[in-house]
XYZ file of N, CA and C in Angstrom:
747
model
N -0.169 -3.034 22.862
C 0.616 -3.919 21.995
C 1.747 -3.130 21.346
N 2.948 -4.107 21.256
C 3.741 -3.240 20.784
C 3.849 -2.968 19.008
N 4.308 -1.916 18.201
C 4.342 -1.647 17.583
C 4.685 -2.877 16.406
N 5.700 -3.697 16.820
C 6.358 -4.332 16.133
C 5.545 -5.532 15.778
N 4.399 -5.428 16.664
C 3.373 -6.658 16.589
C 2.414 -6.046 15.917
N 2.495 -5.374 15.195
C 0.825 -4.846 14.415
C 1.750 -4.745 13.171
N 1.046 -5.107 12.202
C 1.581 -5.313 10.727
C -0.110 -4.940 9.368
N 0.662 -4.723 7.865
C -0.589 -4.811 7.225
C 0.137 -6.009 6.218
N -1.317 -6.059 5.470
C -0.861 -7.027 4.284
C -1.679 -6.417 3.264
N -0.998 -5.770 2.192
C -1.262 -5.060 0.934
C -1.393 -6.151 0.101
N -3.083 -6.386 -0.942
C -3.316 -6.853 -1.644
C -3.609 -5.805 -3.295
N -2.625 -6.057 -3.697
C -3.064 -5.379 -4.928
C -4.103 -6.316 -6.479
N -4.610 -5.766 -6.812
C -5.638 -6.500 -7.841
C -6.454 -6.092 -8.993
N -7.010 -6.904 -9.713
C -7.737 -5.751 -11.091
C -8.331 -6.763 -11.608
N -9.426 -6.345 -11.735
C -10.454 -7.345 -12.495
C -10.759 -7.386 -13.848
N -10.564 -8.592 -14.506
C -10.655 -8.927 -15.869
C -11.508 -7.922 -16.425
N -11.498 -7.336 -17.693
C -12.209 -6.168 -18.547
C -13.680 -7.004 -18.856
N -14.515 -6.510 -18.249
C -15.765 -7.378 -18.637
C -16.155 -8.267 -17.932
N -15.728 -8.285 -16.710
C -16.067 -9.487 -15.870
C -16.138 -8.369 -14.298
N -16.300 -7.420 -14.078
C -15.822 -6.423 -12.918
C -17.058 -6.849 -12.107
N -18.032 -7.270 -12.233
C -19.244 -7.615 -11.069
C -19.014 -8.750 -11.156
N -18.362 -9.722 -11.423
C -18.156 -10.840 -10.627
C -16.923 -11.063 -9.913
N -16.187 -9.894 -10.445
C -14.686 -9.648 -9.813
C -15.152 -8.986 -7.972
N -15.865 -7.863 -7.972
C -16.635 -7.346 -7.203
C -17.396 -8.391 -5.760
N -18.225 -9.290 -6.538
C -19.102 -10.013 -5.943
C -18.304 -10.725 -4.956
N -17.102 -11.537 -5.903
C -15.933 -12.473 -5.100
C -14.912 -11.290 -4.160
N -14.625 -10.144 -4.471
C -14.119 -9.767 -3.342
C -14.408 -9.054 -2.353
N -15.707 -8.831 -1.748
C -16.637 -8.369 -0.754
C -16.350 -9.954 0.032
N -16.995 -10.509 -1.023
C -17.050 -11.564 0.714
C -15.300 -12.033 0.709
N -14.706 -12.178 -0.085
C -13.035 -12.464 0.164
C -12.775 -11.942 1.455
N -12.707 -10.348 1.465
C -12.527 -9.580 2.546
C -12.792 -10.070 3.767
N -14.364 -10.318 4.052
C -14.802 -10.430 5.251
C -14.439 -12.078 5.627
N -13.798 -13.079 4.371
C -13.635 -14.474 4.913
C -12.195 -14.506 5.711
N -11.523 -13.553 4.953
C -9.937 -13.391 5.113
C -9.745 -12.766 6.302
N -10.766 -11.690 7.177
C -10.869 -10.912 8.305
C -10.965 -11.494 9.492
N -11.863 -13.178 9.201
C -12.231 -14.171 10.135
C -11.594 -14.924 10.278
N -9.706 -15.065 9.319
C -8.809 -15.494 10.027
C -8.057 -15.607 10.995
N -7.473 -15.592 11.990
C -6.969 -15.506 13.197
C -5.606 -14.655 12.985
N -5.778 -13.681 13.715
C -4.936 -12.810 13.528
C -4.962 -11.464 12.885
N -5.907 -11.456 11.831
C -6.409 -10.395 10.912
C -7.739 -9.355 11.526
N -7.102 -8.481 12.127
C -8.133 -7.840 12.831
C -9.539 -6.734 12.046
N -9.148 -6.150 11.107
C -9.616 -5.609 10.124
C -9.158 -5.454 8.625
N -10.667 -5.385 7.723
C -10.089 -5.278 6.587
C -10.721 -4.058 5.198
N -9.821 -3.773 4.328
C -10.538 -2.334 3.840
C -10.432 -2.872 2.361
N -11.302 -2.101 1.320
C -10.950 -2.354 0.046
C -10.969 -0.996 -0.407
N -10.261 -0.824 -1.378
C -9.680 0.506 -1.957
C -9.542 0.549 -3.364
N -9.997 1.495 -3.863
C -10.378 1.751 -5.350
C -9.025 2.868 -5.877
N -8.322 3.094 -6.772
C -7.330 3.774 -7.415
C -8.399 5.015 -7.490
N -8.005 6.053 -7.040
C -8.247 7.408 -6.829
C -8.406 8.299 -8.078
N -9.666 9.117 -8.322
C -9.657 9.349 -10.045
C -8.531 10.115 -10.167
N -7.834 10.688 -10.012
C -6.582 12.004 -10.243
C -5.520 11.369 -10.659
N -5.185 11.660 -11.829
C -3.745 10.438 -11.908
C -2.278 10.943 -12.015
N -2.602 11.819 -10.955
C -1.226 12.820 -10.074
C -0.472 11.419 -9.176
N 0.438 10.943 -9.769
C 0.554 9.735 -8.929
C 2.248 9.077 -9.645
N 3.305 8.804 -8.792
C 4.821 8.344 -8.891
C 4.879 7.010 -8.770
N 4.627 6.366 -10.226
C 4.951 4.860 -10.404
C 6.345 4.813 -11.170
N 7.441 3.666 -10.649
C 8.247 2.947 -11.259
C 8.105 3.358 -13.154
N 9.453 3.469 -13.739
C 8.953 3.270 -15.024
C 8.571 2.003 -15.759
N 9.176 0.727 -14.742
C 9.381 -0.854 -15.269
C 7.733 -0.994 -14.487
N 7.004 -0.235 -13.741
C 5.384 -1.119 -13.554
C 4.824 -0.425 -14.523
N 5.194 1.127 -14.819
C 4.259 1.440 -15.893
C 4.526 0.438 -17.103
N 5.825 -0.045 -17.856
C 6.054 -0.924 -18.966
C 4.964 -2.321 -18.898
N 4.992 -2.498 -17.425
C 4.377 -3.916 -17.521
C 2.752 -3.822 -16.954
N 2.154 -2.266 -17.238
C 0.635 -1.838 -16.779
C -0.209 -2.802 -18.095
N -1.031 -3.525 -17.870
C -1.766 -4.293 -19.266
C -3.059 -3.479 -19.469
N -3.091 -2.574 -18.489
C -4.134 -1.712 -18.619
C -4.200 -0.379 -19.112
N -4.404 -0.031 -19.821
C -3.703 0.928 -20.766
C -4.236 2.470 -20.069
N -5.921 2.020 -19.341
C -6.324 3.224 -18.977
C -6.153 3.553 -17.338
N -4.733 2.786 -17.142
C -4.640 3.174 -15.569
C -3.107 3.705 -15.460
N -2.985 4.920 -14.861
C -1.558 5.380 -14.716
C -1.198 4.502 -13.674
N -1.491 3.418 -13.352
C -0.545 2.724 -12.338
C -0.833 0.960 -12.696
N 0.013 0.040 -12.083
C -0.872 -1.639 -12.535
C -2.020 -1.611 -11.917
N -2.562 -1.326 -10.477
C -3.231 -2.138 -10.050
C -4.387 -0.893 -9.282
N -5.909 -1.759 -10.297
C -6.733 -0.632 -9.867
C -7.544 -0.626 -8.354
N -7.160 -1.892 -7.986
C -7.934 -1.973 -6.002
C -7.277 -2.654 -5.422
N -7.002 -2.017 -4.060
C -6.101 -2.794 -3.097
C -6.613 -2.932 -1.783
N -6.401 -4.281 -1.229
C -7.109 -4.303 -0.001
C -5.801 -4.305 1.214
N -6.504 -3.746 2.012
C -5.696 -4.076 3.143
C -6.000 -4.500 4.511
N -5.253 -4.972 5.035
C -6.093 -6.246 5.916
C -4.555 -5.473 6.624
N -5.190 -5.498 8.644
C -4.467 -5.408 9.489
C -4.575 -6.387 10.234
N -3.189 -6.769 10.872
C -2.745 -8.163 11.639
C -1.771 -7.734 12.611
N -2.149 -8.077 13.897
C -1.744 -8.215 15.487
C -0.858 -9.717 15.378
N -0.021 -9.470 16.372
C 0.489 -10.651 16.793
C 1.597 -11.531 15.615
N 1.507 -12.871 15.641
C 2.757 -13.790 14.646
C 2.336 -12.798 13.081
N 2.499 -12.587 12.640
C 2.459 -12.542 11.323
C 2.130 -13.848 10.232
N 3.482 -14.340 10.624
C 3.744 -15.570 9.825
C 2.328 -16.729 9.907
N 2.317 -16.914 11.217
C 1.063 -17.536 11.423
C -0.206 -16.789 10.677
N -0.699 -15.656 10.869
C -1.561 -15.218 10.124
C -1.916 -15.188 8.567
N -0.494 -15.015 8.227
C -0.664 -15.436 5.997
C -0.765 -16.981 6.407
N -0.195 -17.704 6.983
C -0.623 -19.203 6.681
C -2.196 -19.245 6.976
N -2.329 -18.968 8.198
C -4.065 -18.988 8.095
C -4.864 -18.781 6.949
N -4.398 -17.540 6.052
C -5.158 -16.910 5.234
C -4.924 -18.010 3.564
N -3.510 -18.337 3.555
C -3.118 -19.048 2.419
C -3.561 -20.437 2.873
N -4.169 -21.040 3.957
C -4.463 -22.476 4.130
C -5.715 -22.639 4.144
N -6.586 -21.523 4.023
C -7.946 -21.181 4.975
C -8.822 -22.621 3.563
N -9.297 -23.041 3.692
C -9.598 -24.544 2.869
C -11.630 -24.049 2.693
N -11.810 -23.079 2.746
C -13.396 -23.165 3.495
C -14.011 -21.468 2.900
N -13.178 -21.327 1.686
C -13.793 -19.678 1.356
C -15.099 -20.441 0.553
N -16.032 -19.431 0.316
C -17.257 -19.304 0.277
C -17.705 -19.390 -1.391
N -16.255 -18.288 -1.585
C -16.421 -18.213 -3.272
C -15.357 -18.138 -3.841
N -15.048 -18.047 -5.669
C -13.661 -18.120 -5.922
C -14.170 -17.381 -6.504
N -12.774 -16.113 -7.442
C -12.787 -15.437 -8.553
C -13.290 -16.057 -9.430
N -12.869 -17.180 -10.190
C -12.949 -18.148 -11.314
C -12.432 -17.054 -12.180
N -12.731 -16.577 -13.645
C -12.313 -15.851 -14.254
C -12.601 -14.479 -14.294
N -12.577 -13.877 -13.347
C -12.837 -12.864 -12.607
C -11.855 -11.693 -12.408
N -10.714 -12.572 -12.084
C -9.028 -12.126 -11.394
C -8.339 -11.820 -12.425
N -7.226 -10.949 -12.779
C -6.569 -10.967 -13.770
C -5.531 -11.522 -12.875
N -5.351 -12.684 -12.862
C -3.882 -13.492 -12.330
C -2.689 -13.023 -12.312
N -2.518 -12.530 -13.875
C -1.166 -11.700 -13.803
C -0.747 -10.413 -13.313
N -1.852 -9.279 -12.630
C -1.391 -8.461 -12.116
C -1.506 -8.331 -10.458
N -1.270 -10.109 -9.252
C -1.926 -10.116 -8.425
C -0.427 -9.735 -7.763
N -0.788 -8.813 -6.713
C 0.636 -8.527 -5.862
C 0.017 -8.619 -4.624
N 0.790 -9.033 -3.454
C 0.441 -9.440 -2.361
C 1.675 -9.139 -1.404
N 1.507 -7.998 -0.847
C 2.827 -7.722 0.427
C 2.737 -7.190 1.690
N 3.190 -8.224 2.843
C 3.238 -7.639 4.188
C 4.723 -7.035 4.718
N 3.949 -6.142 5.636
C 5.197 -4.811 6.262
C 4.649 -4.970 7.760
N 5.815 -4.533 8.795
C 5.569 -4.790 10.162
C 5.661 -2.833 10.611
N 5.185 -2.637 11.133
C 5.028 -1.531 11.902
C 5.776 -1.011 12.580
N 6.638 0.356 12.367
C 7.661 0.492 13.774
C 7.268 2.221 13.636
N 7.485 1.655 15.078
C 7.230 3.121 15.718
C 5.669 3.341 15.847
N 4.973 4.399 16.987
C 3.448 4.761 16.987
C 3.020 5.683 15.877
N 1.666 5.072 15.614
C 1.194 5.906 14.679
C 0.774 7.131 14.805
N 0.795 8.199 14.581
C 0.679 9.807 14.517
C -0.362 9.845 14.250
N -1.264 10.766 15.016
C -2.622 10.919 14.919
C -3.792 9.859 14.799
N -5.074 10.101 14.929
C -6.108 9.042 15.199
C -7.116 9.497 14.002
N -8.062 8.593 13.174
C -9.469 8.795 12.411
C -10.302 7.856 12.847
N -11.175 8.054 12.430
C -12.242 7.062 12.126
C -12.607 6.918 10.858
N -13.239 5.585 10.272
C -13.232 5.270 9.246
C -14.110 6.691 8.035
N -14.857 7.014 9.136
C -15.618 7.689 7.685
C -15.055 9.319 7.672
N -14.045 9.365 8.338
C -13.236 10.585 8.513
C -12.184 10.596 6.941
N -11.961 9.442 6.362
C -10.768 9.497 5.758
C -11.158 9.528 4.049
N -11.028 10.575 3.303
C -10.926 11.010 1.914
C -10.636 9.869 0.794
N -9.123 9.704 1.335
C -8.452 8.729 0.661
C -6.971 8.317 1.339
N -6.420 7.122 1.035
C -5.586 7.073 1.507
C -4.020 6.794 0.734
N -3.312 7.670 0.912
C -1.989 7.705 0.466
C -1.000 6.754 0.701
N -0.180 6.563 -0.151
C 0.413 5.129 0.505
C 1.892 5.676 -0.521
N 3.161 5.393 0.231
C 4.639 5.750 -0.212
C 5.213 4.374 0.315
N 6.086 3.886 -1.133
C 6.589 2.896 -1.085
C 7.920 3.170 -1.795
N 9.212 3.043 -0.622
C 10.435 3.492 -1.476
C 11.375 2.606 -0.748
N 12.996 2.229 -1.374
C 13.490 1.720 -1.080
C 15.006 2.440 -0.652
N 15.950 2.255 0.181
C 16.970 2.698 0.647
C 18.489 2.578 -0.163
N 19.249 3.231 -0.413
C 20.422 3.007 -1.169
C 21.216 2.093 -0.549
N 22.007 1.236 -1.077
C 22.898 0.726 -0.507
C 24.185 1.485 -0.009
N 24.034 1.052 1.424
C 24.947 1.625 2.384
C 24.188 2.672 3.157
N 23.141 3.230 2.750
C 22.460 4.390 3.189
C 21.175 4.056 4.199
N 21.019 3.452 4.584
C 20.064 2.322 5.644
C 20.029 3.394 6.674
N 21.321 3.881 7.307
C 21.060 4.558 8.418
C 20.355 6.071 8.547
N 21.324 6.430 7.305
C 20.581 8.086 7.024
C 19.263 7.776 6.216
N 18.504 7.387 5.794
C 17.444 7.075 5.084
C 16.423 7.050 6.282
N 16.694 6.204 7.639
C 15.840 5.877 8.575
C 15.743 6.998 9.425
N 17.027 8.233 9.452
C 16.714 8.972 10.188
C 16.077 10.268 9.259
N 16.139 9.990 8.088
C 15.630 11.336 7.614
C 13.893 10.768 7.474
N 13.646 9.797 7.152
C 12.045 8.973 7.206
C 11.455 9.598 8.725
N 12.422 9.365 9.257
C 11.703 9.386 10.966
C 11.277 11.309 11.184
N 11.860 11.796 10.485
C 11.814 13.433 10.609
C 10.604 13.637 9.291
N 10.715 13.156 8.490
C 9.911 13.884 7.142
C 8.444 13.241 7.080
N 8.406 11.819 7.794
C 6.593 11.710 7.768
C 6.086 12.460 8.979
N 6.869 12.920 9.976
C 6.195 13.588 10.866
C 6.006 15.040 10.294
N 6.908 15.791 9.779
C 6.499 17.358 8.514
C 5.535 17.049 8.196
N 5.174 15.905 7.076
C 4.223 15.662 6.196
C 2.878 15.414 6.863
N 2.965 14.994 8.177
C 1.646 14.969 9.292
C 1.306 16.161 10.103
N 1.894 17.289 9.443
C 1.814 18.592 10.131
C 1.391 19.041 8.905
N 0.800 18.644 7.784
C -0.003 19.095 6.470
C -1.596 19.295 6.917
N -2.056 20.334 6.783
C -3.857 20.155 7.348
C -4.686 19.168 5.980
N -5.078 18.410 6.849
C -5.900 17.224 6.811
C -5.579 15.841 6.413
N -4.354 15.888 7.011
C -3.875 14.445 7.208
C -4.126 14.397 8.269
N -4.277 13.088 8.382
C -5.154 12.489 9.867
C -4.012 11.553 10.945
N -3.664 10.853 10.139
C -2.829 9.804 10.494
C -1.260 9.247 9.978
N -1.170 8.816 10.471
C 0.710 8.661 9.712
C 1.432 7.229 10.099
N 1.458 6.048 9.994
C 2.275 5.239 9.687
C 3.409 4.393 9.185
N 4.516 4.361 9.585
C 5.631 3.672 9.245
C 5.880 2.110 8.973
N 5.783 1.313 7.887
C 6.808 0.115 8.405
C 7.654 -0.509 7.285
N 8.590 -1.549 7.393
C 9.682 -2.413 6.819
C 8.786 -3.595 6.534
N 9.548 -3.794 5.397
C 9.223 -4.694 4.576
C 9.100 -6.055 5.857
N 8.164 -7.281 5.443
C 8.047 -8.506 6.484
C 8.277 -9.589 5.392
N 7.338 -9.561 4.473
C 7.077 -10.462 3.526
C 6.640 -10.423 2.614
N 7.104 -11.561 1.501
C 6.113 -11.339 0.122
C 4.852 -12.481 0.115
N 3.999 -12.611 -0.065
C 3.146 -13.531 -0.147
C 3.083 -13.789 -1.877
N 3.329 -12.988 -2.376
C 2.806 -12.594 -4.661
C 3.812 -11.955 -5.083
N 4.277 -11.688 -5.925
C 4.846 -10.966 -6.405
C 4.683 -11.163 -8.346
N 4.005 -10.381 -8.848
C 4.105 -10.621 -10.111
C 5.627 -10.849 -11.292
N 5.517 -11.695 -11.687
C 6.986 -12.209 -12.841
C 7.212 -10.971 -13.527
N 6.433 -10.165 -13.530
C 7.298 -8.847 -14.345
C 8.189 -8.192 -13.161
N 7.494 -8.101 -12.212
C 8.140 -7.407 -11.233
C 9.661 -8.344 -10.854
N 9.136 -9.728 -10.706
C 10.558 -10.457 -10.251
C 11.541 -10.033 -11.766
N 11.293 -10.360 -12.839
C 11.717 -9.854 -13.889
C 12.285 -8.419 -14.254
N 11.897 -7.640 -12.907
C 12.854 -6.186 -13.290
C 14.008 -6.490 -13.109
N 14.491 -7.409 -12.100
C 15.825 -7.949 -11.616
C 16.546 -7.213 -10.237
N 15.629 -5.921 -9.771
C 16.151 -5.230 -8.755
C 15.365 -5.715 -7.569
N 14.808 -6.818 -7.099
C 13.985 -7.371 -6.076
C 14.401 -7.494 -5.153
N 14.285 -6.774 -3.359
C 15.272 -7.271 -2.509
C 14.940 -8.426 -1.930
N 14.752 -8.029 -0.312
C 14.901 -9.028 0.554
C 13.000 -9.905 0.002
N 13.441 -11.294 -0.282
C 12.183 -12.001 -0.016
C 11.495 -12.091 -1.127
N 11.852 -10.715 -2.220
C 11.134 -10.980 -3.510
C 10.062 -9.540 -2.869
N 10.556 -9.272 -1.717
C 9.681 -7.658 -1.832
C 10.793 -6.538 -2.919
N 9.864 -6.244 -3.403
C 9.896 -4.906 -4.606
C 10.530 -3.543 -3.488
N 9.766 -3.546 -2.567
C 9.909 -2.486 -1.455
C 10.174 -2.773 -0.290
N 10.750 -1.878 -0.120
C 11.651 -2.392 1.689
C 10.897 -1.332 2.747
N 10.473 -0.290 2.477
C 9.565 0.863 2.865
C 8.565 1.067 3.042
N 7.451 1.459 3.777
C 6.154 2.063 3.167
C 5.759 2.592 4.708
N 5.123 3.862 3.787
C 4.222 4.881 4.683
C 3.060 4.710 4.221
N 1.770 4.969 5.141
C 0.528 5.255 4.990
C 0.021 6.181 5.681
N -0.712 7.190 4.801
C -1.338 8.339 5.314
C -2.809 8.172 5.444
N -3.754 8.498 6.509
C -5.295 8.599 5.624
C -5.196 10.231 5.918
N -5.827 10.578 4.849
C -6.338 11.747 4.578
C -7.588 12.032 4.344
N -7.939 12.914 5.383
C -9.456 13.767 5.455
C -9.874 15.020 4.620
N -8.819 15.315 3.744
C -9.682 16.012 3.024
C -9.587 16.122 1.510
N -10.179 16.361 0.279
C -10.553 15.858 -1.117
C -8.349 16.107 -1.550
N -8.107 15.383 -2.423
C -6.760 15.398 -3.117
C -6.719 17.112 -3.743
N -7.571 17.520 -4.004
C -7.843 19.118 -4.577
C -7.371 20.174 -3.797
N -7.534 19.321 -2.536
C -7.139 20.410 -1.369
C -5.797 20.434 -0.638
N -5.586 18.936 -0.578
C -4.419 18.073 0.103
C -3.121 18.397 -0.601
N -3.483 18.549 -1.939
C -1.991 18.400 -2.611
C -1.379 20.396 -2.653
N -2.342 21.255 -2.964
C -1.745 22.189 -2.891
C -1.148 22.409 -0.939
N -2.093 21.930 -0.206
C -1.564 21.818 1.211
C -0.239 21.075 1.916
N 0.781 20.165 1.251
C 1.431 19.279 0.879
C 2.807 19.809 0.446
N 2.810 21.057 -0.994
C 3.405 21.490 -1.231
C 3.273 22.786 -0.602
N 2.623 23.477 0.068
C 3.036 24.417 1.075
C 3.899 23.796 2.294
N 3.049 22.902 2.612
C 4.292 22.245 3.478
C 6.010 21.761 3.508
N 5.992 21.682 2.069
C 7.375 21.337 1.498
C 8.317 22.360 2.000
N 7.550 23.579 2.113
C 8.564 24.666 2.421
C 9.299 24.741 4.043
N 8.815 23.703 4.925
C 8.893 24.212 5.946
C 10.067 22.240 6.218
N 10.238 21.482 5.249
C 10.660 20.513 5.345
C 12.224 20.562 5.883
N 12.829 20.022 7.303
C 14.453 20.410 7.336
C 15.364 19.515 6.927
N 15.312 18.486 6.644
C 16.086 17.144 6.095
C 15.845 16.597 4.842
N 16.501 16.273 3.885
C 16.130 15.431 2.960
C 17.413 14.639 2.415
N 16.526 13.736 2.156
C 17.545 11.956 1.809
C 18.979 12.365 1.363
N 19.456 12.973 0.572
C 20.435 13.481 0.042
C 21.623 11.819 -0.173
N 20.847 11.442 -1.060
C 21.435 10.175 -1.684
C 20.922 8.662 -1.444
N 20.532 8.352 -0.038
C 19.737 7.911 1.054
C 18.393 6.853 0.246
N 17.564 7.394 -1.073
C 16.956 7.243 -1.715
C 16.826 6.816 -2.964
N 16.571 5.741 -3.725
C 16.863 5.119 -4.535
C 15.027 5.773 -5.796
N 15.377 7.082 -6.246
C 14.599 7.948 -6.727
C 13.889 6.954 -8.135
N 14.675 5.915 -8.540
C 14.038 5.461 -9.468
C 13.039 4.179 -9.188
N 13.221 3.646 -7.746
C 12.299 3.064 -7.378
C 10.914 3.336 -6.202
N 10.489 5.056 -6.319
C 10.375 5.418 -5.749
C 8.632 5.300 -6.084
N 7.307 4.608 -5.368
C 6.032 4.989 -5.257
C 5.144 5.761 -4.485
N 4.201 6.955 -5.227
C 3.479 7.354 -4.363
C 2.037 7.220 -4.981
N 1.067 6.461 -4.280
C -0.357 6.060 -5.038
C -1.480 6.526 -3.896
N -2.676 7.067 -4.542
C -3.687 7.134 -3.648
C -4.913 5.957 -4.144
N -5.365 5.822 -3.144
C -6.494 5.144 -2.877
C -7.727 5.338 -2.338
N -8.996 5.234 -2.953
C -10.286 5.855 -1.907
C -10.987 4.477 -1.483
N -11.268 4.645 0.269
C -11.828 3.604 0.297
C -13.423 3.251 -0.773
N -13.719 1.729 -0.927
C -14.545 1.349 -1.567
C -15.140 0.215 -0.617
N -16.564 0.126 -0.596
C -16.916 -0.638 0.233
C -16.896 -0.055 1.973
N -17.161 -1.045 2.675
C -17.553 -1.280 3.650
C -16.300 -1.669 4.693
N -15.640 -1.119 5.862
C -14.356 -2.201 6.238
C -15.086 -3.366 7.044
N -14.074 -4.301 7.435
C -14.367 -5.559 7.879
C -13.712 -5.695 8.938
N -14.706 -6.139 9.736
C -14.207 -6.445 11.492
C -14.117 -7.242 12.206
């Protein structure tokens, strides 16, 4: 299959203070109802990583309601999808037949929901219980700078996959917004669609953040390109994630 046909859909989320096992309960089976949509081939849930070595926006930190998280959103799922895309979020947004609801469970206001299409092959192979945690870079391109941005991306996640114990390496462009929280539409810098981000890389990484990050910045040294304007530094994310749960197949 080609590249351009495999896509993810990033669910970001956080469960009401005091309500986290029923927040929990409803999104185990969410996962596996949303997986049995057509099109959605697997699905993962992901917990915010204890280390809070981590490059958020200053306008998400303003609008974090959570005071004890250096970032908004403390679990994110991600669900991979083959084939239409489009067809697949309708499946998932029409699906009439889930099992259970949040009810007051969800914190509504911090729900973000965004799909990206895939380009180019992914670098290196894991298996699920190979992977530490997973890294995820979400940045956006300067205007006018589209071209040098794509060619310095195309050179610097492959450096960064020559770091020991990164496993894997993924590229893709923004597809769609499905959510987008009113603070975020409210920063006023939103591009195409009401996506926040036009970018994103995903890394999984095999070995503890303790190890990875001094390994990371040794690598920096050996880096030959960089954005040199290309990069829009104030909208720039880098967040880890450890899987939580079980994935879904």
């Amino acid at each position: 299959m080609d590249s351009t046909d495999r896509h993810v859909l990033l669910t970001f989320t956080n469960p009401v203070i005091g309500r986290e096992a029923r927040y929990h309960q409803w999104h185990e089976v969410h996962l596996h109802e949303v997986v049995s949509c057509d099109g959605v081939v697997s699905g993962q849930r992901y917990r915010m990583s204890p280390d809070a070595d981590v490059l958020t926006p200053q306008w998400m930190r303003t609008h974090a309601d959570r005071a004890d998280l250096p970032m908004p959103f403390e679990f994110m799922a991600v669900y991979e999808i083959e084939g239409d895309l489009a067809a697949a979020i309708e499946a998932i947004s029409t699906k009439d037949d889930y099992s259970i609801r949040p009810g007051d469970s969800l914190d509504r206001d911090a729900v973000a929901s965004w799909a990206f299409t895939q380009t180019g092959a992914q670098i290196g192979s894991a298996s699920p219980g190979e992977v530490d945690h997973l890294g995820i870079s979400l940045a956006n391109p300067t205007k006018g700078n589209l071209e040098w941005f794509e060619h310095w991306y195309t050179i610097h996640y492959r450096e960064v996959m020559a770091t020991p114990g990164f496993l894997t390496g993924r590229r893709y462009w923004a597809a769609a917004n499905t959510l987008t929280p009113q603070w975020a539409i409210d920063h006023g810098e939103i591009g195409t669609n009401g996506m926040p981000f036009q970018h994103l890389v995903v890394y999984e990484v095999g070995s503890p953040y303790a190890e990875a990050k001094p390994a990371l910045e040794d690598q920096r040294k050996n880096f030959t390109v960089f954005p040199d304007g290309a990069m829009d530094y104030d909208e720039i994310i880098a967040w880890r994630y450890t899987p939580f749960g079980d994935r879904a197949e």
